[in-house]
PDB file of C-alpha atoms in Angstrom:
ATOM      1  CA  MET A1236      -4.879   0.771 -17.302  1.00  0.00           C
ATOM      2  CA  ALA A1237      -7.094  -2.084 -16.152  1.00  0.00           C
ATOM      3  CA  ASN A1238      -6.990  -5.813 -15.489  1.00  0.00           C
ATOM      4  CA  GLN A1239      -8.645  -7.458 -12.505  1.00  0.00           C
ATOM      5  CA  LYS A1240      -5.830 -10.006 -12.358  1.00  0.00           C
ATOM      6  CA  GLY A1241      -2.918  -8.963 -10.179  1.00  0.00           C
ATOM      7  CA  GLY A1242       0.735  -9.392 -11.092  1.00  0.00           C
ATOM      8  CA  VAL A1243       0.344  -8.701 -14.813  1.00  0.00           C
ATOM      9  CA  GLY A1244       2.561  -5.618 -14.954  1.00  0.00           C
ATOM     10  CA  LYS A1245      -0.303  -3.130 -14.761  1.00  0.00           C
ATOM     11  CA  THR A1246       1.359  -0.559 -12.496  1.00  0.00           C
ATOM     12  CA  THR A1247       4.747  -0.991 -14.170  1.00  0.00           C
ATOM     13  CA  THR A1248       3.045  -0.341 -17.505  1.00  0.00           C
ATOM     14  CA  ALA A1249       1.110   2.664 -16.179  1.00  0.00           C
ATOM     15  CA  VAL A1250       4.244   4.313 -14.741  1.00  0.00           C
ATOM     16  CA  SER A1251       6.582   3.401 -17.598  1.00  0.00           C
ATOM     17  CA  LEU A1252       4.133   4.334 -20.341  1.00  0.00           C
ATOM     18  CA  ALA A1253       3.303   7.648 -18.659  1.00  0.00           C
ATOM     19  CA  ALA A1254       7.022   8.455 -18.431  1.00  0.00           C
ATOM     20  CA  ALA A1255       7.633   7.425 -22.047  1.00  0.00           C
ATOM     21  CA  LEU A1256       4.762   9.651 -23.195  1.00  0.00           C
ATOM     22  CA  ALA A1257       6.181  12.567 -21.183  1.00  0.00           C
ATOM     23  CA  GLU A1258       9.549  12.007 -22.865  1.00  0.00           C
ATOM     24  CA  ARG A1259       7.804  12.857 -26.136  1.00  0.00           C
ATOM     25  CA  SER A1260       7.061  16.386 -24.848  1.00  0.00           C
ATOM     26  CA  LEU A1261       3.492  15.558 -23.835  1.00  0.00           C
ATOM     27  CA  HIS A1262       1.953  16.860 -20.624  1.00  0.00           C
ATOM     28  CA  VAL A1263       0.951  13.689 -18.776  1.00  0.00           C
ATOM     29  CA  LEU A1264      -1.008  13.247 -15.557  1.00  0.00           C
ATOM     30  CA  LEU A1265      -0.768   9.846 -13.859  1.00  0.00           C
ATOM     31  CA  ILE A1266      -3.563   8.981 -11.415  1.00  0.00           C
ATOM     32  CA  ASP A1267      -2.657   6.331  -8.840  1.00  0.00           C
ATOM     33  CA  PHE A1268      -6.079   4.747  -8.342  1.00  0.00           C
ATOM     34  CA  ASP A1269      -4.950   1.644  -6.458  1.00  0.00           C
ATOM     35  CA  PRO A1270      -5.093   1.604  -2.629  1.00  0.00           C
ATOM     36  CA  GLN A1271      -1.725  -0.169  -2.613  1.00  0.00           C
ATOM     37  CA  GLY A1272      -0.202   3.087  -3.880  1.00  0.00           C
ATOM     38  CA  ASN A1273       2.437   1.276  -5.933  1.00  0.00           C
ATOM     39  CA  ALA A1274       2.508   3.864  -8.711  1.00  0.00           C
ATOM     40  CA  SER A1275       3.212   6.538  -6.096  1.00  0.00           C
ATOM     41  CA  SER A1276       5.984   4.600  -4.353  1.00  0.00           C
ATOM     42  CA  GLY A1277       7.378   3.476  -7.712  1.00  0.00           C
ATOM     43  CA  LEU A1278       8.009   7.135  -8.496  1.00  0.00           C
ATOM     44  CA  GLY A1279       9.491   7.767  -5.046  1.00  0.00           C
ATOM     45  CA  LEU A1280       6.484   9.877  -4.021  1.00  0.00           C
ATOM     46  CA  ARG A1281       4.565   7.943  -1.374  1.00  0.00           C
ATOM     47  CA  ALA A1282       2.119  10.313   0.341  1.00  0.00           C
ATOM     48  CA  ALA A1283       2.510  11.332   3.974  1.00  0.00           C
ATOM     49  CA  PRO A1284      -0.605  10.989   6.204  1.00  0.00           C
ATOM     50  CA  ASP A1285      -1.368  14.743   6.103  1.00  0.00           C
ATOM     51  CA  GLU A1286      -0.972  15.164   2.338  1.00  0.00           C
ATOM     52  CA  THR A1287      -3.867  15.326  -0.121  1.00  0.00           C
ATOM     53  CA  THR A1288      -4.420  12.166  -2.161  1.00  0.00           C
ATOM     54  CA  ILE A1289      -6.986  10.893  -4.643  1.00  0.00           C
ATOM     55  CA  TYR A1290      -9.009   9.638  -1.643  1.00  0.00           C
ATOM     56  CA  ASP A1291      -9.596  13.231  -0.496  1.00  0.00           C
ATOM     57  CA  VAL A1292     -10.594  14.178  -4.038  1.00  0.00           C
ATOM     58  CA  LEU A1293     -13.163  11.375  -4.320  1.00  0.00           C
ATOM     59  CA  VAL A1294     -14.621  11.327  -0.804  1.00  0.00           C
ATOM     60  CA  ASP A1295     -14.200  14.903   0.449  1.00  0.00           C
ATOM     61  CA  ASP A1296     -14.409  16.701  -2.928  1.00  0.00           C
ATOM     62  CA  ALA A1297     -10.989  18.286  -2.485  1.00  0.00           C
ATOM     63  CA  PRO A1298      -9.830  20.061  -5.675  1.00  0.00           C
ATOM     64  CA  ILE A1299      -7.645  17.666  -7.632  1.00  0.00           C
ATOM     65  CA  GLN A1300      -5.057  20.432  -8.091  1.00  0.00           C
ATOM     66  CA  GLN A1301      -4.248  20.054  -4.384  1.00  0.00           C
ATOM     67  CA  ALA A1302      -3.312  16.396  -4.940  1.00  0.00           C
ATOM     68  CA  ILE A1303      -1.066  16.884  -8.001  1.00  0.00           C
ATOM     69  CA  VAL A1304       2.693  16.675  -7.458  1.00  0.00           C
ATOM     70  CA  ALA A1305       5.618  16.928  -9.859  1.00  0.00           C
ATOM     71  CA  THR A1306       7.823  13.900 -10.577  1.00  0.00           C
ATOM     72  CA  SER A1307      11.456  13.566 -11.575  1.00  0.00           C
ATOM     73  CA  GLN A1308      10.351  13.133 -15.212  1.00  0.00           C
ATOM     74  CA  PRO A1309       9.728  16.517 -16.871  1.00  0.00           C
ATOM     75  CA  GLY A1310       6.177  16.710 -18.174  1.00  0.00           C
ATOM     76  CA  LEU A1311       4.884  13.975 -15.857  1.00  0.00           C
ATOM     77  CA  ARG A1312       2.769  14.820 -12.816  1.00  0.00           C
ATOM     78  CA  LEU A1313       1.148  12.462 -10.330  1.00  0.00           C
ATOM     79  CA  VAL A1314      -1.947  12.230  -8.156  1.00  0.00           C
ATOM     80  CA  ARG A1315      -0.993   9.924  -5.307  1.00  0.00           C
ATOM     81  CA  ALA A1316      -2.929   7.197  -3.504  1.00  0.00           C
ATOM     82  CA  ASN A1317      -2.546   5.404  -0.188  1.00  0.00           C
ATOM     83  CA  ILE A1318      -4.380   2.740   1.788  1.00  0.00           C
ATOM     84  CA  ASP A1319      -7.167   5.221   2.686  1.00  0.00           C
ATOM     85  CA  LEU A1320      -8.454   4.695  -0.852  1.00  0.00           C
ATOM     86  CA  ALA A1321      -9.571   1.192   0.115  1.00  0.00           C
ATOM     87  CA  GLY A1322     -12.333   2.786   2.198  1.00  0.00           C
ATOM     88  CA  ALA A1323     -13.619   4.824  -0.739  1.00  0.00           C
ATOM     89  CA  GLU A1324     -15.396   1.780  -2.200  1.00  0.00           C
ATOM     90  CA  VAL A1325     -17.648   1.718   0.887  1.00  0.00           C
ATOM     91  CA  GLU A1326     -17.887   5.460   1.514  1.00  0.00           C
ATOM     92  CA  LEU A1327     -18.986   6.213  -2.038  1.00  0.00           C
ATOM     93  CA  VAL A1328     -21.840   3.693  -2.033  1.00  0.00           C
ATOM     94  CA  SER A1329     -24.376   6.309  -0.931  1.00  0.00           C
ATOM     95  CA  ALA A1330     -22.801   9.231  -2.809  1.00  0.00           C
ATOM     96  CA  PHE A1331     -24.748  11.049  -5.504  1.00  0.00           C
ATOM     97  CA  SER A1332     -23.652  10.014  -9.021  1.00  0.00           C
ATOM     98  CA  ARG A1333     -20.944   7.886  -7.412  1.00  0.00           C
ATOM     99  CA  GLU A1334     -19.733   6.402 -10.727  1.00  0.00           C
ATOM    100  CA  HIS A1335     -18.771   9.862 -12.025  1.00  0.00           C
ATOM    101  CA  LYS A1336     -16.758  11.197  -9.081  1.00  0.00           C
ATOM    102  CA  LEU A1337     -13.437  10.899 -10.925  1.00  0.00           C
ATOM    103  CA  LEU A1338     -14.887  12.296 -14.156  1.00  0.00           C
ATOM    104  CA  ARG A1339     -16.090  15.436 -12.383  1.00  0.00           C
ATOM    105  CA  ALA A1340     -12.811  15.826 -10.502  1.00  0.00           C
ATOM    106  CA  LEU A1341     -10.824  15.738 -13.755  1.00  0.00           C
ATOM    107  CA  GLU A1342     -12.916  18.375 -15.519  1.00  0.00           C
ATOM    108  CA  SER A1343     -10.819  21.197 -14.078  1.00  0.00           C
ATOM    109  CA  VAL A1344      -7.494  19.806 -15.365  1.00  0.00           C
ATOM    110  CA  ARG A1345      -8.350  18.177 -18.697  1.00  0.00           C
ATOM    111  CA  ALA A1346      -7.473  21.332 -20.648  1.00  0.00           C
ATOM    112  CA  ASP A1347      -4.010  21.478 -19.040  1.00  0.00           C
ATOM    113  CA  VAL A1348      -2.807  17.983 -19.992  1.00  0.00           C
ATOM    114  CA  ASP A1349      -2.430  15.955 -23.170  1.00  0.00           C
ATOM    115  CA  VAL A1350      -2.883  12.481 -21.660  1.00  0.00           C
ATOM    116  CA  ILE A1351      -4.283  11.208 -18.369  1.00  0.00           C
ATOM    117  CA  VAL A1352      -3.217   7.701 -17.338  1.00  0.00           C
ATOM    118  CA  VAL A1353      -5.194   5.989 -14.567  1.00  0.00           C
ATOM    119  CA  ASP A1354      -3.669   2.971 -12.814  1.00  0.00           C
ATOM    120  CA  CYS A1355      -6.721   0.957 -11.708  1.00  0.00           C
ATOM    121  CA  PRO A1356      -6.815  -1.526  -8.827  1.00  0.00           C
ATOM    122  CA  PRO A1357      -6.847  -5.259  -9.690  1.00  0.00           C
ATOM    123  CA  SER A1358     -10.621  -5.552  -9.346  1.00  0.00           C
ATOM    124  CA  LEU A1359     -13.854  -4.618 -11.099  1.00  0.00           C
ATOM    125  CA  GLY A1360     -15.213  -2.620  -8.161  1.00  0.00           C
ATOM    126  CA  LEU A1361     -16.433   0.957  -7.857  1.00  0.00           C
ATOM    127  CA  LEU A1362     -12.964   2.479  -8.267  1.00  0.00           C
ATOM    128  CA  THR A1363     -12.440   0.750 -11.610  1.00  0.00           C
ATOM    129  CA  VAL A1364     -15.982   1.714 -12.667  1.00  0.00           C
ATOM    130  CA  ASN A1365     -15.117   5.352 -11.880  1.00  0.00           C
ATOM    131  CA  ALA A1366     -11.975   5.123 -13.994  1.00  0.00           C
ATOM    132  CA  LEU A1367     -13.808   3.549 -16.933  1.00  0.00           C
ATOM    133  CA  ALA A1368     -16.611   6.107 -16.684  1.00  0.00           C
ATOM    134  CA  ALA A1369     -14.026   8.896 -17.024  1.00  0.00           C
ATOM    135  CA  ALA A1370     -11.847   7.334 -19.731  1.00  0.00           C
ATOM    136  CA  THR A1371     -11.842   7.420 -23.512  1.00  0.00           C
ATOM    137  CA  GLY A1372      -9.767   4.253 -23.767  1.00  0.00           C
ATOM    138  CA  VAL A1373      -8.698   1.196 -21.801  1.00  0.00           C
ATOM    139  CA  ILE A1374      -5.298  -0.468 -22.084  1.00  0.00           C
ATOM    140  CA  VAL A1375      -5.279  -4.034 -20.751  1.00  0.00           C
ATOM    141  CA  PRO A1376      -1.866  -5.458 -19.771  1.00  0.00           C
ATOM    142  CA  ILE A1377      -1.678  -9.223 -20.306  1.00  0.00           C
ATOM    143  CA  GLN A1378       1.105 -11.305 -18.792  1.00  0.00           C
ATOM    144  CA  CYS A1379       2.691 -13.826 -21.149  1.00  0.00           C
ATOM    145  CA  GLU A1380       1.916 -16.760 -18.868  1.00  0.00           C
ATOM    146  CA  TYR A1381      -0.724 -19.473 -18.495  1.00  0.00           C
ATOM    147  CA  PHE A1382      -4.233 -18.218 -17.693  1.00  0.00           C
ATOM    148  CA  ALA A1383      -3.460 -14.982 -19.564  1.00  0.00           C
ATOM    149  CA  LEU A1384      -7.010 -14.749 -20.900  1.00  0.00           C
ATOM    150  CA  GLU A1385      -8.626 -15.604 -17.575  1.00  0.00           C
ATOM    151  CA  GLY A1386     -11.080 -12.893 -16.566  1.00  0.00           C
ATOM    152  CA  LEU A1387     -10.678 -10.817 -19.721  1.00  0.00           C
ATOM    153  CA  GLY A1388     -14.190 -11.744 -20.823  1.00  0.00           C
ATOM    154  CA  ALA A1389     -15.615 -10.209 -17.650  1.00  0.00           C
ATOM    155  CA  LEU A1390     -13.498  -7.098 -18.130  1.00  0.00           C
ATOM    156  CA  ARG A1391     -14.730  -6.666 -21.707  1.00  0.00           C
ATOM    157  CA  ARG A1392     -18.341  -7.178 -20.643  1.00  0.00           C
ATOM    158  CA  ASN A1393     -17.967  -4.573 -17.908  1.00  0.00           C
ATOM    159  CA  ALA A1394     -16.384  -2.145 -20.359  1.00  0.00           C
ATOM    160  CA  GLU A1395     -19.266  -2.664 -22.784  1.00  0.00           C
ATOM    161  CA  LEU A1396     -21.783  -2.216 -19.963  1.00  0.00           C
ATOM    162  CA  ILE A1397     -20.158   1.028 -18.865  1.00  0.00           C
ATOM    163  CA  LYS A1398     -19.984   2.187 -22.495  1.00  0.00           C
ATOM    164  CA  GLY A1399     -23.703   1.555 -22.876  1.00  0.00           C
ATOM    165  CA  GLN A1400     -24.872   3.067 -19.587  1.00  0.00           C
ATOM    166  CA  LEU A1401     -22.275   5.546 -18.312  1.00  0.00           C
ATOM    167  CA  ASN A1402     -19.695   6.484 -20.938  1.00  0.00           C
ATOM    168  CA  PRO A1403     -20.509   6.134 -24.650  1.00  0.00           C
ATOM    169  CA  GLY A1404     -17.020   7.375 -25.553  1.00  0.00           C
ATOM    170  CA  LEU A1405     -15.254   4.414 -23.928  1.00  0.00           C
ATOM    171  CA  ASP A1406     -13.284   2.011 -26.135  1.00  0.00           C
ATOM    172  CA  ILE A1407     -10.668  -0.660 -25.537  1.00  0.00           C
ATOM    173  CA  LEU A1408      -7.542   1.026 -26.857  1.00  0.00           C
ATOM    174  CA  GLY A1409      -5.505  -2.161 -26.873  1.00  0.00           C
ATOM    175  CA  PHE A1410      -4.012  -5.187 -25.140  1.00  0.00           C
ATOM    176  CA  ALA A1411      -0.376  -4.862 -24.045  1.00  0.00           C
ATOM    177  CA  LEU A1412       1.666  -8.050 -23.706  1.00  0.00           C
ATOM    178  CA  THR A1413       4.000  -7.933 -20.696  1.00  0.00           C
ATOM    179  CA  MET A1414       6.688 -10.133 -19.113  1.00  0.00           C
ATOM    180  CA  ALA A1415       7.432 -11.777 -22.450  1.00  0.00           C
ATOM    181  CA  ASP A1416      10.314 -14.258 -22.538  1.00  0.00           C
ATOM    182  CA  GLY A1417      11.510 -14.903 -26.070  1.00  0.00           C
ATOM    183  CA  ARG A1418      13.407 -18.013 -24.908  1.00  0.00           C
ATOM    184  CA  THR A1419      10.258 -19.961 -24.100  1.00  0.00           C
ATOM    185  CA  ASN A1420       7.572 -21.491 -26.275  1.00  0.00           C
ATOM    186  CA  LEU A1421       5.003 -20.499 -23.649  1.00  0.00           C
ATOM    187  CA  SER A1422       5.372 -16.777 -24.346  1.00  0.00           C
ATOM    188  CA  GLN A1423       4.869 -17.316 -28.061  1.00  0.00           C
ATOM    189  CA  GLN A1424       1.846 -19.528 -27.407  1.00  0.00           C
ATOM    190  CA  VAL A1425       0.278 -16.783 -25.284  1.00  0.00           C
ATOM    191  CA  VAL A1426       1.042 -14.184 -27.973  1.00  0.00           C
ATOM    192  CA  ASP A1427      -0.617 -16.386 -30.591  1.00  0.00           C
ATOM    193  CA  GLU A1428      -3.634 -17.050 -28.406  1.00  0.00           C
ATOM    194  CA  VAL A1429      -4.158 -13.393 -27.468  1.00  0.00           C
ATOM    195  CA  THR A1430      -3.735 -12.306 -31.106  1.00  0.00           C
ATOM    196  CA  GLU A1431      -6.240 -14.940 -32.216  1.00  0.00           C
ATOM    197  CA  HIS A1432      -8.802 -13.615 -29.733  1.00  0.00           C
ATOM    198  CA  PHE A1433      -8.245  -9.860 -30.079  1.00  0.00           C
ATOM    199  CA  GLY A1434      -6.588  -9.352 -33.472  1.00  0.00           C
ATOM    200  CA  ASP A1435      -5.523  -5.792 -34.258  1.00  0.00           C
ATOM    201  CA  LEU A1436      -6.331  -4.646 -30.722  1.00  0.00           C
ATOM    202  CA  VAL A1437      -3.080  -6.278 -29.555  1.00  0.00           C
ATOM    203  CA  PHE A1438      -0.169  -3.821 -29.477  1.00  0.00           C
ATOM    204  CA  GLN A1439       2.817  -4.936 -31.542  1.00  0.00           C
ATOM    205  CA  SER A1440       5.253  -3.789 -28.847  1.00  0.00           C
ATOM    206  CA  MET A1441       5.816  -6.511 -26.248  1.00  0.00           C
ATOM    207  CA  VAL A1442       7.421  -5.761 -22.895  1.00  0.00           C
ATOM    208  CA  PRO A1443      10.152  -8.261 -21.980  1.00  0.00           C
ATOM    209  CA  ARG A1444      10.689  -9.805 -18.567  1.00  0.00           C
ATOM    210  CA  THR A1445      13.821  -8.053 -17.278  1.00  0.00           C
ATOM    211  CA  VAL A1446      15.528  -7.580 -13.924  1.00  0.00           C
ATOM    212  CA  ARG A1447      15.936  -3.853 -14.587  1.00  0.00           C
ATOM    213  CA  LEU A1448      12.171  -3.362 -14.827  1.00  0.00           C
ATOM    214  CA  ALA A1449      11.762  -5.091 -11.468  1.00  0.00           C
ATOM    215  CA  GLU A1450      14.521  -2.980  -9.904  1.00  0.00           C
ATOM    216  CA  ALA A1451      13.355   0.459 -11.069  1.00  0.00           C
ATOM    217  CA  PRO A1452      10.515   0.980  -8.514  1.00  0.00           C
ATOM    218  CA  GLY A1453      12.938   0.398  -5.652  1.00  0.00           C
ATOM    219  CA  PHE A1454      14.870   3.464  -6.807  1.00  0.00           C
ATOM    220  CA  GLY A1455      11.731   5.582  -7.221  1.00  0.00           C
ATOM    221  CA  GLN A1456      12.209   6.029 -10.956  1.00  0.00           C
ATOM    222  CA  PRO A1457      10.448   4.908 -14.128  1.00  0.00           C
ATOM    223  CA  ILE A1458      12.515   2.503 -16.207  1.00  0.00           C
ATOM    224  CA  THR A1459      13.063   5.208 -18.836  1.00  0.00           C
ATOM    225  CA  GLN A1460      15.096   7.157 -16.257  1.00  0.00           C
ATOM    226  CA  PHE A1461      16.514   4.282 -14.242  1.00  0.00           C
ATOM    227  CA  ASP A1462      18.057   2.566 -17.263  1.00  0.00           C
ATOM    228  CA  PRO A1463      17.289   4.525 -20.453  1.00  0.00           C
ATOM    229  CA  ALA A1464      19.090   2.085 -22.754  1.00  0.00           C
ATOM    230  CA  SER A1465      17.538  -1.091 -21.327  1.00  0.00           C
ATOM    231  CA  ARG A1466      15.236  -3.419 -23.244  1.00  0.00           C
ATOM    232  CA  GLY A1467      12.376  -2.430 -20.962  1.00  0.00           C
ATOM    233  CA  SER A1468      12.854   1.275 -21.721  1.00  0.00           C
ATOM    234  CA  MET A1469      12.935   0.642 -25.446  1.00  0.00           C
ATOM    235  CA  ALA A1470       9.799  -1.500 -25.256  1.00  0.00           C
ATOM    236  CA  TYR A1471       7.802   1.151 -23.421  1.00  0.00           C
ATOM    237  CA  ARG A1472       8.978   3.855 -25.825  1.00  0.00           C
ATOM    238  CA  ARG A1473       7.716   1.731 -28.720  1.00  0.00           C
ATOM    239  CA  LEU A1474       4.453   1.159 -26.876  1.00  0.00           C
ATOM    240  CA  ALA A1475       4.131   4.920 -26.322  1.00  0.00           C
ATOM    241  CA  ARG A1476       4.417   5.505 -30.084  1.00  0.00           C
ATOM    242  CA  GLU A1477       1.653   2.968 -30.726  1.00  0.00           C
ATOM    243  CA  VAL A1478      -0.570   4.493 -28.051  1.00  0.00           C
ATOM    244  CA  ILE A1479      -0.173   7.970 -29.565  1.00  0.00           C
ATOM    245  CA  GLU A1480      -1.047   6.611 -33.009  1.00  0.00           C
ATOM    246  CA  ARG A1481      -4.211   4.977 -31.666  1.00  0.00           C
ATOM    247  CA  LEU A1482      -5.219   8.062 -29.700  1.00  0.00           C
ATOM    248  CA  ASP A1483      -4.752  10.200 -32.800  1.00  0.00           C
ATOM    249  CA  ALA A1484      -6.896   7.764 -34.819  1.00  0.00           C
ATOM    250  CA  GLN A1485      -9.528   7.820 -32.068  1.00  0.00           C
ATOM    251  CA  HIS A1486      -9.642  11.622 -32.155  1.00  0.00           C
ATOM    252  CA  ARG A1487      -9.912  11.665 -35.951  1.00  0.00           C
ATOM    253  CA  ASP A1488     -12.845   9.251 -35.799  1.00  0.00           C
ATOM    254  CA  LEU A1489     -14.535  11.431 -33.201  1.00  0.00           C
ATOM    255  CA  ASP A1490     -14.007  14.572 -35.307  1.00  0.00           C
ATOM    256  CA  ASN A1491     -15.451  12.800 -38.355  1.00  0.00           C
ATOM    257  CA  LYS A1492     -18.543  11.717 -36.405  1.00  0.00           C
ATOM    258  CA  GLU A1493     -19.094  15.224 -35.075  1.00  0.00           C
ATOM    259  CA  SER A1494     -18.705  16.806 -38.519  1.00  0.00           C
ATOM    260  CA  ALA A1495     -21.127  14.257 -40.017  1.00  0.00           C
TER     261      ALA A1495
END
């Protein structure tokens, strides 16, 4: 889950989508990869100073199993982050194969989960590079506001660069429209503009701007638990169905290439 712009609903989408996927009986691992730790606190699981986090996994090579904790959503587990992760950008500069630290850490758990969701920081730094080097797909949340396309060109170029040099299996899985307000012409203009630029890569499911989505993190729950019947919950469940369809198509394409 990546977008270098802040405030676009990236963490809300990471948490809510992960929970919606887990609702569908998938084993989901959510990696909080943002030093702000909002995905962790949004699930009511902020790490204490002496607990293992993704920082320890990246910098000290702690086994990632030590950092995994259960959440209130069955099937959803979390690797937490805290402000220590901000120092990883500097501490990893001299590390061997620094761009693949997350990829190597995940090797021991890939067989135990169906989907891994990584909530990237709002930047294109070394943490985001690590996430993209480990991923098979990128979901880009786009806020339905002015300047929605600002910076997306740089993100796509970085993704293509990483695909060419570090991770040939990386693709943009789709663009998710967030904070949509059906009462305004602006939202529709942004939808039209994004669709014109990215075509079929834009998910059909749009996430509305709702108070309940904003309230859910304060109660330490994903929206699918906090208010299961809300518009936000329904939107993320629809998005989860689309994501599964695209992942299935991605796997079929990979199988076809390997068999050829």
